Coordinates of C-alpha atoms in Angstrom, one line a residue:
Chain A
M1 CA 107.5 131.2 111.2
S2 CA 108.9 128.1 112.6
S3 CA 112.2 128.1 110.6
A4 CA 115.0 126.5 112.3
P5 CA 117.7 129.0 113.0
E6 CA 120.3 129.3 110.2
P7 CA 123.5 131.3 110.1
S8 CA 121.9 134.6 109.1
A9 CA 124.6 135.4 106.5
F10 CA 123.9 132.3 104.6
S11 CA 120.2 132.7 104.5
A12 CA 120.6 136.3 103.6
A13 CA 122.8 135.3 100.7
L14 CA 120.2 132.8 99.6
S15 CA 117.4 135.3 99.8
A16 CA 119.6 137.8 97.9
A17 CA 120.2 135.3 95.2
F18 CA 116.5 134.9 94.8
A19 CA 115.9 138.7 94.9
R20 CA 118.6 139.3 92.2
H21 CA 116.6 137.2 89.8
E22 CA 113.4 139.0 90.3
Q23 CA 114.5 141.0 87.3
D24 CA 114.1 137.9 85.2
V25 CA 110.4 137.5 86.0
P26 CA 108.2 138.0 83.0
V27 CA 105.4 140.5 83.1
A28 CA 102.2 138.8 84.0
A29 CA 100.1 140.8 81.5
A30 CA 102.0 139.2 78.7
L31 CA 100.9 135.7 79.8
R32 CA 97.2 136.4 80.2
P33 CA 96.2 136.1 76.5
A34 CA 98.0 132.8 76.3
I35 CA 96.1 131.5 79.4
A36 CA 92.8 132.7 78.0
A37 CA 93.5 131.0 74.7
G38 CA 94.6 127.9 76.4
V39 CA 91.4 127.8 78.5
R40 CA 89.3 128.2 75.3
K41 CA 91.2 125.4 73.6
R42 CA 90.9 123.2 76.7
R43 CA 87.2 123.8 76.8
T44 CA 86.9 122.7 73.1
R45 CA 89.0 119.6 73.9
R46 CA 86.7 118.8 76.8
R47 CA 83.6 119.1 74.7
W48 CA 85.3 116.7 72.3
T49 CA 86.2 114.4 75.1
L50 CA 82.5 114.1 75.7
S51 CA 81.4 113.2 72.3
G52 CA 84.5 111.4 71.2
A53 CA 84.5 109.4 74.4
V54 CA 81.7 107.5 72.7
A55 CA 84.3 106.1 70.4
F56 CA 86.5 104.8 73.0
V57 CA 83.9 102.8 74.9
L58 CA 82.3 101.7 71.7
A59 CA 85.4 100.1 70.4
L60 CA 86.5 99.0 73.8
A61 CA 83.2 98.2 75.2
G62 CA 81.2 98.1 72.0
S63 CA 77.6 98.1 71.2
M64 CA 75.4 99.5 73.9
P65 CA 71.7 98.9 73.7
L66 CA 69.4 101.9 73.4
A67 CA 67.5 100.4 76.3
L68 CA 70.4 100.9 78.8
P69 CA 68.6 101.2 82.1
D70 CA 68.7 104.8 83.4
R71 CA 69.2 103.6 86.9
V72 CA 72.6 102.0 86.0
V73 CA 74.0 104.9 84.2
P74 CA 73.1 108.6 84.5
P75 CA 71.0 109.5 81.5
V76 CA 73.1 111.7 79.1
H77 CA 71.7 112.9 75.8
T78 CA 74.3 112.1 73.2
E79 CA 72.4 114.2 70.6
S80 CA 72.9 117.4 72.5
L81 CA 76.5 116.6 73.3
L82 CA 77.3 115.9 69.7
A83 CA 75.5 119.0 68.6
A84 CA 77.8 121.0 70.8
G85 CA 80.9 120.0 68.7
S86 CA 81.4 121.8 65.4
P87 CA 83.3 119.3 63.3
D88 CA 81.5 116.0 63.6
V89 CA 84.6 113.8 64.1
G90 CA 86.7 112.8 67.1
N91 CA 89.9 110.8 67.4
F92 CA 90.9 108.6 70.3
L93 CA 94.1 106.8 70.8
L94 CA 94.1 103.3 72.2
L95 CA 97.5 101.9 73.2
G96 CA 98.0 98.3 74.1
T97 CA 101.3 97.9 75.8
D98 CA 103.5 94.8 76.2
R99 CA 103.9 95.4 79.9
R100 CA 104.0 92.1 81.8
P101 CA 103.6 92.0 85.5
E102 CA 106.2 89.3 85.8
A103 CA 108.8 91.5 84.0
A104 CA 108.4 94.7 86.1
G105 CA 111.1 97.2 85.2
D106 CA 111.4 96.1 81.6
T107 CA 111.1 98.6 78.9
V108 CA 107.4 99.0 78.0
R109 CA 106.5 99.5 74.3
A110 CA 103.2 100.2 72.7
D111 CA 102.5 96.9 71.0
A112 CA 99.1 97.7 69.5
I113 CA 98.2 101.2 68.5
L114 CA 94.8 102.2 67.3
V115 CA 93.1 105.4 66.5
L116 CA 89.4 105.3 67.1
H117 CA 87.9 107.7 64.7
V118 CA 84.3 108.7 65.4
D119 CA 82.2 109.8 62.4
A120 CA 79.1 111.4 63.9
D121 CA 77.4 111.8 60.6
T122 CA 77.2 108.1 60.0
R123 CA 77.4 107.4 63.7
T124 CA 80.2 105.0 63.1
V125 CA 83.4 104.3 64.9
Y126 CA 86.4 103.3 62.7
Q127 CA 89.3 101.4 64.2
L128 CA 92.5 102.6 62.4
S129 CA 95.5 100.4 63.2
I130 CA 98.9 102.2 63.3
P131 CA 101.6 99.4 62.8
R132 CA 103.9 99.5 65.8
D133 CA 106.9 99.3 63.5
L134 CA 105.9 102.4 61.5
L135 CA 108.9 104.7 61.2
V136 CA 108.3 108.2 62.6
E137 CA 110.4 111.1 63.6
V138 CA 110.7 111.4 67.4
P139 CA 112.1 114.8 68.3
G140 CA 115.5 114.3 69.9
F141 CA 115.6 110.6 69.1
G142 CA 115.6 110.6 65.4
T143 CA 113.7 108.0 63.3
Q144 CA 112.1 105.4 65.6
Q145 CA 109.4 102.8 65.5
V146 CA 106.2 104.5 66.7
G147 CA 105.7 101.8 69.3
T148 CA 109.1 102.8 70.8
A149 CA 108.0 106.4 71.2
F150 CA 106.0 105.1 74.2
V151 CA 109.3 104.2 75.9
F152 CA 110.4 107.8 75.6
G153 CA 107.3 109.7 76.5
G154 CA 104.4 107.4 77.2
Y155 CA 100.9 108.2 76.2
E156 CA 101.5 111.9 75.9
L157 CA 104.4 111.7 73.4
T158 CA 102.7 108.8 71.4
S159 CA 99.5 110.8 71.1
R160 CA 101.4 113.8 70.0
I161 CA 103.3 111.8 67.3
V162 CA 100.3 110.0 66.1
G163 CA 98.3 113.3 66.0
N164 CA 101.0 115.0 64.0
L165 CA 101.3 112.0 61.7
L166 CA 97.7 112.0 60.8
G167 CA 97.1 115.7 61.1
V168 CA 94.4 115.3 63.7
Q169 CA 93.9 116.3 67.2
I170 CA 93.8 113.3 69.5
D171 CA 90.9 114.1 71.9
G172 CA 91.7 111.5 74.5
G173 CA 92.5 107.9 74.9
A174 CA 93.5 105.0 77.0
V175 CA 96.5 102.8 77.8
V176 CA 95.9 99.2 78.7
D177 CA 98.2 96.2 79.0
F178 CA 97.5 92.6 78.0
A179 CA 96.7 91.5 81.5
G180 CA 94.2 94.4 81.9
M181 CA 92.4 93.5 78.7
Q182 CA 92.4 89.8 79.7
R183 CA 90.6 90.7 82.9
V184 CA 88.0 92.8 81.0
T185 CA 87.5 90.0 78.6
E186 CA 87.1 87.5 81.4
A187 CA 84.6 89.8 83.1
V188 CA 82.3 89.5 80.1
G189 CA 82.8 85.7 79.8
G190 CA 85.1 85.7 76.8
V191 CA 84.5 86.6 73.2
D192 CA 83.5 84.9 69.9
L193 CA 86.3 85.1 67.4
C194 CA 86.9 83.7 63.9
V195 CA 90.5 82.6 63.4
D196 CA 91.5 83.4 59.8
Q197 CA 94.8 81.5 59.7
Q198 CA 96.6 79.0 61.9
T199 CA 98.2 81.0 64.7
V200 CA 100.9 79.4 66.9
S201 CA 101.5 80.8 70.3
I202 CA 105.0 81.7 71.3
H203 CA 103.8 82.4 74.9
L204 CA 101.7 79.4 75.9
G205 CA 102.1 75.7 75.7
Y206 CA 100.8 72.4 77.1
D207 CA 102.4 71.0 80.1
Q208 CA 103.0 67.3 79.3
S209 CA 102.3 65.9 82.7
T210 CA 99.2 67.9 83.6
E211 CA 98.1 68.8 80.1
G212 CA 97.4 72.2 81.5
V213 CA 98.3 75.4 79.6
V214 CA 101.4 77.0 81.0
P215 CA 104.0 79.6 79.9
L216 CA 105.8 78.0 76.9
R217 CA 109.2 76.4 77.5
S218 CA 111.4 74.7 74.9
G219 CA 110.3 71.3 73.9
M220 CA 106.7 72.0 74.8
Q221 CA 103.8 71.7 72.5
P222 CA 102.7 75.3 71.9
V223 CA 99.0 76.3 71.9
I224 CA 97.8 76.5 68.3
Y225 CA 94.7 78.4 67.2
E226 CA 93.2 76.7 64.1
P227 CA 91.1 78.5 61.6
G228 CA 87.4 78.6 62.3
C229 CA 84.9 80.4 64.6
R230 CA 84.6 79.6 68.3
H231 CA 84.3 81.0 71.7
F232 CA 87.6 82.2 73.3
A233 CA 88.2 82.5 77.0
G234 CA 89.9 85.7 78.2
W235 CA 93.3 84.1 78.3
Q236 CA 92.9 82.5 74.9
A237 CA 91.7 85.7 73.3
L238 CA 94.6 87.8 74.6
D239 CA 97.2 85.2 73.8
Y240 CA 95.7 85.0 70.3
V241 CA 95.9 88.7 69.6
R242 CA 99.5 88.9 70.9
Q243 CA 100.8 86.4 68.3
R244 CA 102.4 87.6 65.1
Q245 CA 105.4 85.4 64.3
S246 CA 103.4 82.6 62.8
L247 CA 101.2 84.9 60.7
A248 CA 101.7 85.4 56.9
N249 CA 102.0 89.2 57.2
G250 CA 103.3 89.5 60.7
V251 CA 102.3 92.7 62.4
E252 CA 99.7 93.6 59.8
D253 CA 97.8 90.4 60.3
R254 CA 98.2 90.7 64.1
D255 CA 96.7 94.2 64.0
A256 CA 93.7 92.7 62.1
H257 CA 93.3 90.2 64.9
V258 CA 93.3 93.1 67.4
R259 CA 90.6 94.9 65.5
Q260 CA 88.5 91.6 65.2
Y261 CA 89.0 91.1 68.9
L262 CA 87.9 94.7 69.8
A263 CA 84.8 94.3 67.6
A264 CA 84.0 91.0 69.3
L265 CA 84.4 92.6 72.7
A266 CA 82.1 95.3 71.5
R267 CA 79.4 92.7 70.6
Q268 CA 79.7 91.1 74.1
L269 CA 79.2 94.4 75.8
A270 CA 75.9 95.0 73.9
D271 CA 74.6 92.9 76.8
P272 CA 73.9 95.4 79.6
V273 CA 74.5 92.7 82.2
K274 CA 78.0 92.0 80.8
L275 CA 78.7 95.7 80.5
A276 CA 77.8 96.2 84.1
K277 CA 80.3 93.5 85.0
A278 CA 83.0 94.9 82.8
L279 CA 82.9 98.5 83.8
P280 CA 84.4 98.1 87.3
V281 CA 87.1 95.8 86.0
A282 CA 87.8 98.2 83.1
G283 CA 88.1 101.1 85.5
S284 CA 91.0 99.4 87.3
A285 CA 92.6 97.8 84.2
I286 CA 92.6 100.8 81.9
D287 CA 94.6 104.0 82.2
L288 CA 92.2 106.6 80.8
H289 CA 93.4 109.9 79.5
L290 CA 90.0 111.6 79.4
D291 CA 90.3 114.5 81.9
D292 CA 87.5 114.1 84.4
M293 CA 85.3 111.6 82.6
S294 CA 84.5 108.3 84.2
L295 CA 83.7 105.0 82.5
P296 CA 80.1 105.0 83.6
M297 CA 79.6 108.5 82.2
L298 CA 81.1 107.4 78.9
A299 CA 78.9 104.4 78.8
G300 CA 75.9 106.6 79.3
M301 CA 76.6 108.4 76.1
L302 CA 76.6 105.4 73.8
A303 CA 73.1 105.5 72.7
G304 CA 72.6 106.6 69.1
F305 CA 75.6 105.1 67.5
D306 CA 75.8 102.3 65.0
H307 CA 76.4 99.3 67.3
S308 CA 76.3 96.6 64.7
R309 CA 79.8 97.2 63.4
V310 CA 83.1 98.8 64.2
P311 CA 84.9 98.8 60.8
G312 CA 88.6 98.3 60.7
L313 CA 91.1 100.4 58.7
K314 CA 94.7 99.7 57.8
L315 CA 97.1 102.6 57.7
P316 CA 98.4 103.2 54.1
V317 CA 102.1 102.4 54.7
G318 CA 104.8 102.1 52.0
H319 CA 107.6 99.6 51.7
D320 CA 109.9 101.9 53.6
R321 CA 107.6 101.5 56.7
T322 CA 106.5 105.1 56.6
L323 CA 103.1 106.6 55.9
L324 CA 102.4 107.0 52.2
P325 CA 102.2 110.6 51.0
S326 CA 99.1 112.2 52.5
G327 CA 98.3 108.7 53.7
D328 CA 96.8 107.9 50.2
G329 CA 94.1 110.5 50.9
L330 CA 93.4 109.3 54.5
V331 CA 94.9 112.3 56.1
G332 CA 92.6 114.7 54.2
A333 CA 89.6 112.4 54.9
L334 CA 90.4 112.4 58.7
H335 CA 90.7 116.2 58.6
D336 CA 87.5 116.8 56.6
G337 CA 85.4 114.2 58.3
T338 CA 85.0 112.2 55.1
V339 CA 86.4 108.8 56.3
P340 CA 83.3 106.8 55.2
A341 CA 83.7 108.1 51.6
W342 CA 87.5 107.4 51.7
A343 CA 86.9 103.9 53.0
A344 CA 84.4 103.2 50.3
A345 CA 86.9 104.4 47.6
H346 CA 89.8 102.5 49.1
P347 CA 88.6 99.0 49.9
Q348 CA 92.1 97.7 50.1
Y349 CA 92.6 99.4 53.4
V350 CA 89.3 98.2 54.9
G351 CA 89.0 95.1 57.0
Chain B
M1 CA 87.0 134.5 94.4
T2 CA 86.6 134.0 90.7
F3 CA 89.3 132.6 88.5
E4 CA 89.7 136.0 86.8
E5 CA 90.1 137.7 90.2
F6 CA 92.7 135.2 91.2
V7 CA 94.6 135.7 87.9
E8 CA 94.4 139.5 88.4
A9 CA 95.7 139.3 92.0
R10 CA 98.2 136.4 92.0
L11 CA 99.5 135.8 88.5
Q12 CA 102.6 138.0 88.9
A13 CA 103.4 136.4 92.2
L14 CA 103.1 132.9 90.7
L15 CA 105.4 133.9 87.9
R16 CA 108.0 135.1 90.4
Y17 CA 107.7 131.8 92.3
A18 CA 108.0 129.8 89.0
V19 CA 111.2 131.8 88.0
M20 CA 112.7 131.0 91.4
L21 CA 111.8 127.4 91.1
T22 CA 113.0 126.8 87.5
G23 CA 115.7 129.5 87.3
D24 CA 114.5 130.2 83.8
P25 CA 111.9 132.8 82.7
H26 CA 110.8 130.8 79.6
T27 CA 110.3 127.6 81.5
A28 CA 108.6 129.6 84.3
Q29 CA 106.2 131.1 81.8
D30 CA 105.3 127.8 80.2
L31 CA 104.8 126.2 83.6
V32 CA 102.6 129.0 84.9
Q33 CA 100.6 129.1 81.7
E34 CA 99.9 125.3 81.7
T35 CA 99.1 125.4 85.4
M36 CA 96.7 128.3 85.1
I37 CA 94.8 126.6 82.3
R38 CA 94.5 123.4 84.4
A39 CA 93.5 125.6 87.4
Q40 CA 90.7 127.2 85.4
V41 CA 89.3 123.8 84.5
K42 CA 89.1 122.7 88.1
W43 CA 88.6 126.2 89.6
R44 CA 85.6 125.3 91.7
R45 CA 87.6 122.7 93.6
I46 CA 90.5 125.2 94.0
A47 CA 88.2 128.0 95.2
A48 CA 86.8 125.7 97.9
A49 CA 90.3 125.1 99.3
S50 CA 91.2 127.0 102.5
V51 CA 94.0 128.9 100.7
P52 CA 93.4 128.7 96.9
E53 CA 96.9 130.1 96.2
H54 CA 98.5 127.2 98.1
Y55 CA 96.5 124.8 96.0
V56 CA 97.7 126.4 92.8
K57 CA 101.2 126.6 94.1
R58 CA 101.0 122.9 94.8
M59 CA 99.9 122.3 91.2
L60 CA 102.7 124.4 89.9
T61 CA 105.3 122.8 92.2
N62 CA 104.2 119.3 91.2
A63 CA 104.4 120.3 87.5
Y64 CA 107.9 121.6 88.2
I65 CA 109.0 118.5 90.1
D66 CA 107.6 116.3 87.3
L67 CA 109.2 118.3 84.6
H68 CA 112.0 115.8 84.0
R69 CA 110.9 112.8 86.0
G70 CA 108.4 111.0 83.8
S71 CA 107.8 112.9 80.7
W72 CA 110.4 113.4 78.1
L73 CA 107.8 115.4 76.1
R74 CA 107.4 117.9 78.8
R75 CA 111.1 118.5 79.0
V76 CA 111.2 119.2 75.3
V77 CA 108.0 121.1 75.1
L78 CA 108.9 123.3 78.1
R79 CA 112.5 123.7 76.9
A80 CA 114.0 123.2 80.3
E81 CA 117.3 121.5 80.1
L82 CA 118.3 121.0 83.7
P83 CA 119.0 117.3 84.1
D84 CA 119.0 116.2 87.7
Q85 CA 122.6 115.2 88.0
L86 CA 124.9 117.6 86.1
G87 CA 127.9 117.5 88.2
P88 CA 129.6 120.7 89.4
P89 CA 129.3 123.8 87.3
P90 CA 132.2 124.5 85.0
V91 CA 135.3 125.5 87.0
A92 CA 136.1 129.1 86.6
D93 CA 139.2 130.9 87.8
H94 CA 139.0 132.6 91.1
A95 CA 138.5 136.1 89.8
E96 CA 135.7 134.9 87.6
V97 CA 134.1 133.0 90.5
S98 CA 134.3 136.1 92.7
A99 CA 132.7 138.1 90.0
D100 CA 130.0 135.7 89.5
R101 CA 127.5 136.5 92.2
D102 CA 125.3 133.9 90.8
Q103 CA 127.2 131.0 92.1
M104 CA 124.4 130.4 94.6
W105 CA 122.0 130.3 91.7
L106 CA 124.0 127.8 89.8
W107 CA 124.1 125.4 92.7
L108 CA 120.4 125.9 93.4
A109 CA 119.9 124.5 89.9
R110 CA 121.7 121.4 90.9
L111 CA 119.6 120.6 93.9
P112 CA 116.9 118.0 93.7
R113 CA 113.7 119.8 92.8
R114 CA 111.8 119.2 96.0
Q115 CA 114.7 120.6 98.0
R116 CA 114.9 123.6 95.8
A117 CA 111.1 124.1 96.0
A118 CA 111.4 124.0 99.8
L119 CA 114.2 126.6 99.8
V120 CA 112.2 128.9 97.5
L121 CA 109.1 128.6 99.7
R122 CA 111.0 129.4 102.8
Y123 CA 113.7 131.9 101.8
Y124 CA 111.8 133.6 98.9
E125 CA 108.1 133.2 99.8
S126 CA 108.8 133.3 103.5
L127 CA 106.3 130.6 104.2
S128 CA 106.2 128.7 107.5
D129 CA 107.0 125.0 107.7
V130 CA 103.3 124.3 108.0
E131 CA 102.5 126.2 104.9
I132 CA 105.4 124.6 103.0
A133 CA 104.2 121.2 104.0
E134 CA 100.8 122.1 102.6
V135 CA 102.2 123.2 99.3
L136 CA 104.6 120.3 99.0
D137 CA 101.9 117.9 100.3
C138 CA 104.2 116.3 102.8
A139 CA 104.9 116.1 106.5
I140 CA 106.4 119.0 108.4
G141 CA 109.4 116.8 109.2
T142 CA 109.9 116.2 105.6
V143 CA 110.0 119.9 104.9
R144 CA 112.7 120.4 107.6
S145 CA 114.8 117.5 106.2
L146 CA 114.5 118.8 102.6
I147 CA 115.6 122.3 103.7
S148 CA 118.5 121.0 105.9
R149 CA 119.8 118.7 103.2
A150 CA 119.7 121.5 100.7
L151 CA 121.5 123.8 103.0
V152 CA 124.2 121.2 103.7
T153 CA 124.8 120.9 100.0
L154 CA 124.9 124.6 99.3
R155 CA 127.1 125.3 102.3
A156 CA 129.6 122.7 101.1
E157 CA 129.7 124.1 97.6
V158 CA 129.2 127.9 97.6
V159 CA 132.5 129.7 98.0
P160 CA 132.3 131.1 101.6
E161 CA 133.9 134.5 100.9
L162 CA 131.2 135.3 98.5
I163 CA 128.7 135.4 101.2
G164 CA 130.9 136.4 104.1
D165 CA 130.0 133.4 106.1
V166 CA 133.0 131.6 107.5
R167 CA 131.0 128.7 109.0

C-alpha cells in the first residue's frame, strides 16, 4: 500500500462508516437470476441486431448488389442470420439531430425521427416517420414533443419512448446530424431527388456580390428548390430535407422529403464503388447504437433484401398531435409482423 | 476463469463495493446487474485482462460515475436520486447529530463521484494507489489528488467529536 499517511482516527472513522453499511448489502444469490435473465435477453437483442442491422444500412445505405465482392466485405450469410431470429421483424431507430457545429452548446433536438421496420418475410424495409412534434409522455417531464425527449435523455430515452409508443422493441439505431449526412451524401457524389413542391430555404441564400451560396441573411435571395427531378449535391440535398416552413403541410411534408432522400441515398449506394467510398465517412459521421457491430459487417449482410424500394409510412396521428388509438392498427401490425398487409389496407399512410 | 466462476466468486464482493459507491442497496443492485450483463457479453476480453475483477470494477465504477452525468434515463431507471450538488444535509440539533453515526455517510454522498470511488477503493477495498489508478483508469497522481480533496472536504464537514479526531 502506498497510501499517504492520514490521521488514523479519521481513516478509521471512514472505514467504520463503510463497515457499518455492509449490513445494507443485498445477498448476491438474489441477483443471479436477474443477471441470467438479462444475459439471455441481451443475447436475443444481439441476434436481432444482426438481422435488423440490415434495415439500418439498407435505409441509410440502401440497395446493395448481390454481387458485393467478398474481398471488400467479409461474407456473411444473411439467410442463416435471419433464420436465427424467431419473429421475422426488427425495428431500428434513426435520429437526425439539428446539432450544428457552429452552435456548439446549443440544445440538440431530434429533428427527424424514423423507425426502420424490417419485414423479413417480404424482405422489405419500411421507413416509418415519427413527427418530431408528436406529443408523448416523458417520465418526469410531462407531455413533451418527442423530438425534445432527445434533449433530456439522448438516443436511449428517445428509443425507449418510441419503443413504448409503438409497442415494439427497438433493436438498435443510429444518431446522425445534418453535417454528417451531408458528408455521407457528398461521398457518394450526391443524390437524385424529385422535388414535389416549391421549397424555400431558410438557411441558405445567394450572396449578391459573388453569387455564391452562403448562410442566409436578411435581404438576401434565398435558395429555392423548384418542383422537378434533378441531381442534388450533398449540401443541396441536406438543405432541402431540412426545410419545412415553406411546405404546405410543414413537418409532415418535410418528413416525406427525408424518406425520399433516404431512398435516393439507398439507390446511390447500390453501386459498390460508391458504397465503399461512403462507409468510412459514415463510420465517423454516424453515432451507431448497435453493440459491437461495425458498418462493414452490416453491409455484408445486405444481400437478399428487396433493394428496389424502401417504402415510406406516415405515423397515424390525430389532430391533438398524439398517436391515434392503436395507431389505427399499425401498433398491432408492427407487433405481429404484418406491416405489409397493414400498409396495403391503409394507403393513406403510405408514401 | 469462466463468467459463471467469476460470478460465483466475486458477485457478493462487487455488490458490497457498489453499495459503498452508491450508498443505496437498490441502486447498487441495478448497477451490478447491468454491469454483469454487459460483462458477460464481453467476457472474453475481460478474462484476458491481468486482473479481471479490476476490469469489471472499472465498468461498474464508470457506470456509477455516469449515473447522473449524461443520461437522465439511467437516473430514473436506476432510481438513484443523488444530484451532485445538494448543499449540506439538513441541519439537525446537536443531540441528533451526535446520535447520527452516519454523518460521515451523508457527506460521502455529497462528494463528487470519482472522489467517493477513490475513497471506497482505498478505505473499504484497501487497494493500493496503483490498483486504484487501474480501476479508475487515471494516473496515480490523480488518485492521490482525488483522495486528498475528498478528505479535505470530509474533515471540514464531519463533526470532529464524532470521530474523536481533533485535527
